[in-house]
XYZ file of C-alpha atoms in Angstrom:
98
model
C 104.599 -163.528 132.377
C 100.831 -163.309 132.453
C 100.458 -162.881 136.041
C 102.648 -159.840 135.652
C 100.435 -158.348 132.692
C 103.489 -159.120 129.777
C 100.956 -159.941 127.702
C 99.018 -157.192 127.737
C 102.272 -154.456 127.996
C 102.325 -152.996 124.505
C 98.451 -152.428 124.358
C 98.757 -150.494 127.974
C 102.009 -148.542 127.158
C 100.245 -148.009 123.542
C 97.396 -146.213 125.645
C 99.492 -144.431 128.288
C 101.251 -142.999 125.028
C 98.077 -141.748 123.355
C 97.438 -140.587 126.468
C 100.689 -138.266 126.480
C 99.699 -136.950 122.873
C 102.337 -139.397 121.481
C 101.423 -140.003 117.593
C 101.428 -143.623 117.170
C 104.308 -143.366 114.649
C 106.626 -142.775 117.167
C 105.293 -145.921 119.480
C 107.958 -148.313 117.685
C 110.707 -145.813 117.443
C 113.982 -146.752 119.526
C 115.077 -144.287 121.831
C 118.235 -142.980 120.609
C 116.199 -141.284 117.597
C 113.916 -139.148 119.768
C 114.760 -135.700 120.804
C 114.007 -134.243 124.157
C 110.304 -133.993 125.353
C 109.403 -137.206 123.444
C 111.344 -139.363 124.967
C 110.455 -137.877 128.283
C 106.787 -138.897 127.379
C 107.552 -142.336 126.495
C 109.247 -143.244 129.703
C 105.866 -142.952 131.053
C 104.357 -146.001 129.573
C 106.386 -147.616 132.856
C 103.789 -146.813 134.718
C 101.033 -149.202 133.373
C 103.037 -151.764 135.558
C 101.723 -150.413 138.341
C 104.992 -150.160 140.230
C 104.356 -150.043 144.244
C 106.372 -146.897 144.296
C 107.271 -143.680 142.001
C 109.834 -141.068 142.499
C 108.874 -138.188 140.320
C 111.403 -135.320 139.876
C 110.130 -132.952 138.253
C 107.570 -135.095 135.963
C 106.287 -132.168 134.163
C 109.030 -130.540 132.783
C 108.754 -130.770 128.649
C 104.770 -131.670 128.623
C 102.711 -129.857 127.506
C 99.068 -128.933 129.239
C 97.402 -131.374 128.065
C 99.732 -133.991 129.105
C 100.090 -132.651 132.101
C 96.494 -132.977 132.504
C 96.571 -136.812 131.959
C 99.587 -137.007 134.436
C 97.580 -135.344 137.187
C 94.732 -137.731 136.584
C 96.959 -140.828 136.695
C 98.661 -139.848 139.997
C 95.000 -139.000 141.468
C 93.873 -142.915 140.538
C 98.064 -144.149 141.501
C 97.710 -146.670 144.577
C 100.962 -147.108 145.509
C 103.688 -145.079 147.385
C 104.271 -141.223 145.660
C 107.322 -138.628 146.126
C 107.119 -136.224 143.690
C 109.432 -133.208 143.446
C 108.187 -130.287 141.371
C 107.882 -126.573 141.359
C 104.648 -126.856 139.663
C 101.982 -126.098 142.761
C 99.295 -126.323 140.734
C 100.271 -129.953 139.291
C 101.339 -130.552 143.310
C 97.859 -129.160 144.505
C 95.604 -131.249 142.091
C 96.625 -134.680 143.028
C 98.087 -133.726 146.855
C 94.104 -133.434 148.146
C 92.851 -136.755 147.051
């Protein structure tokens, strides 16, 4: 479990979800009692596994900027494999030239 960073998973989704703009309130909530864009954002906290692939369909639909800021940022740093589908060209264009 510790070579696969379980110990450490609720202190890096708890930052990938500050990251989003997620209050901290909603960090324990379950699922089925959040509505719409937040529990879009807190799929995200996946990512601090550092999967070897993402497929990304439309990742910015229900953030707002400033999350979509943070996104863009995370995908220019991501090391692994990327598709991402979007009709966003500026969120395309800012991690698409690194």
């Amino acid at each position: 479990m510790g070579e696969q960073g379980g110990y450490s998973a609720d202190a890096d989704a708890a930052v990938l979800l500050d990251g989003l703009g997620v209050e901290s309130a909603l960090h324990e909530r379950l699922m089925g009692e959040l509505q719409g864009a937040k529990k879009c954002e807190c799929c995200w906290p996946r990512l601090s596994r550092q999967p070897p692939a993402l497929l990304l369909d439309e990742p910015t639909n229900h953030l707002d900027l400033e999350s979509v800021n943070w996104l863009q940022d995370y995908l220019c740093d991501y090391e692994g494999v990327l598709i991402v589908i979007s009709h966003d060209r500026h969120f395309l264009t800012a991690f698409a030239r690194t």
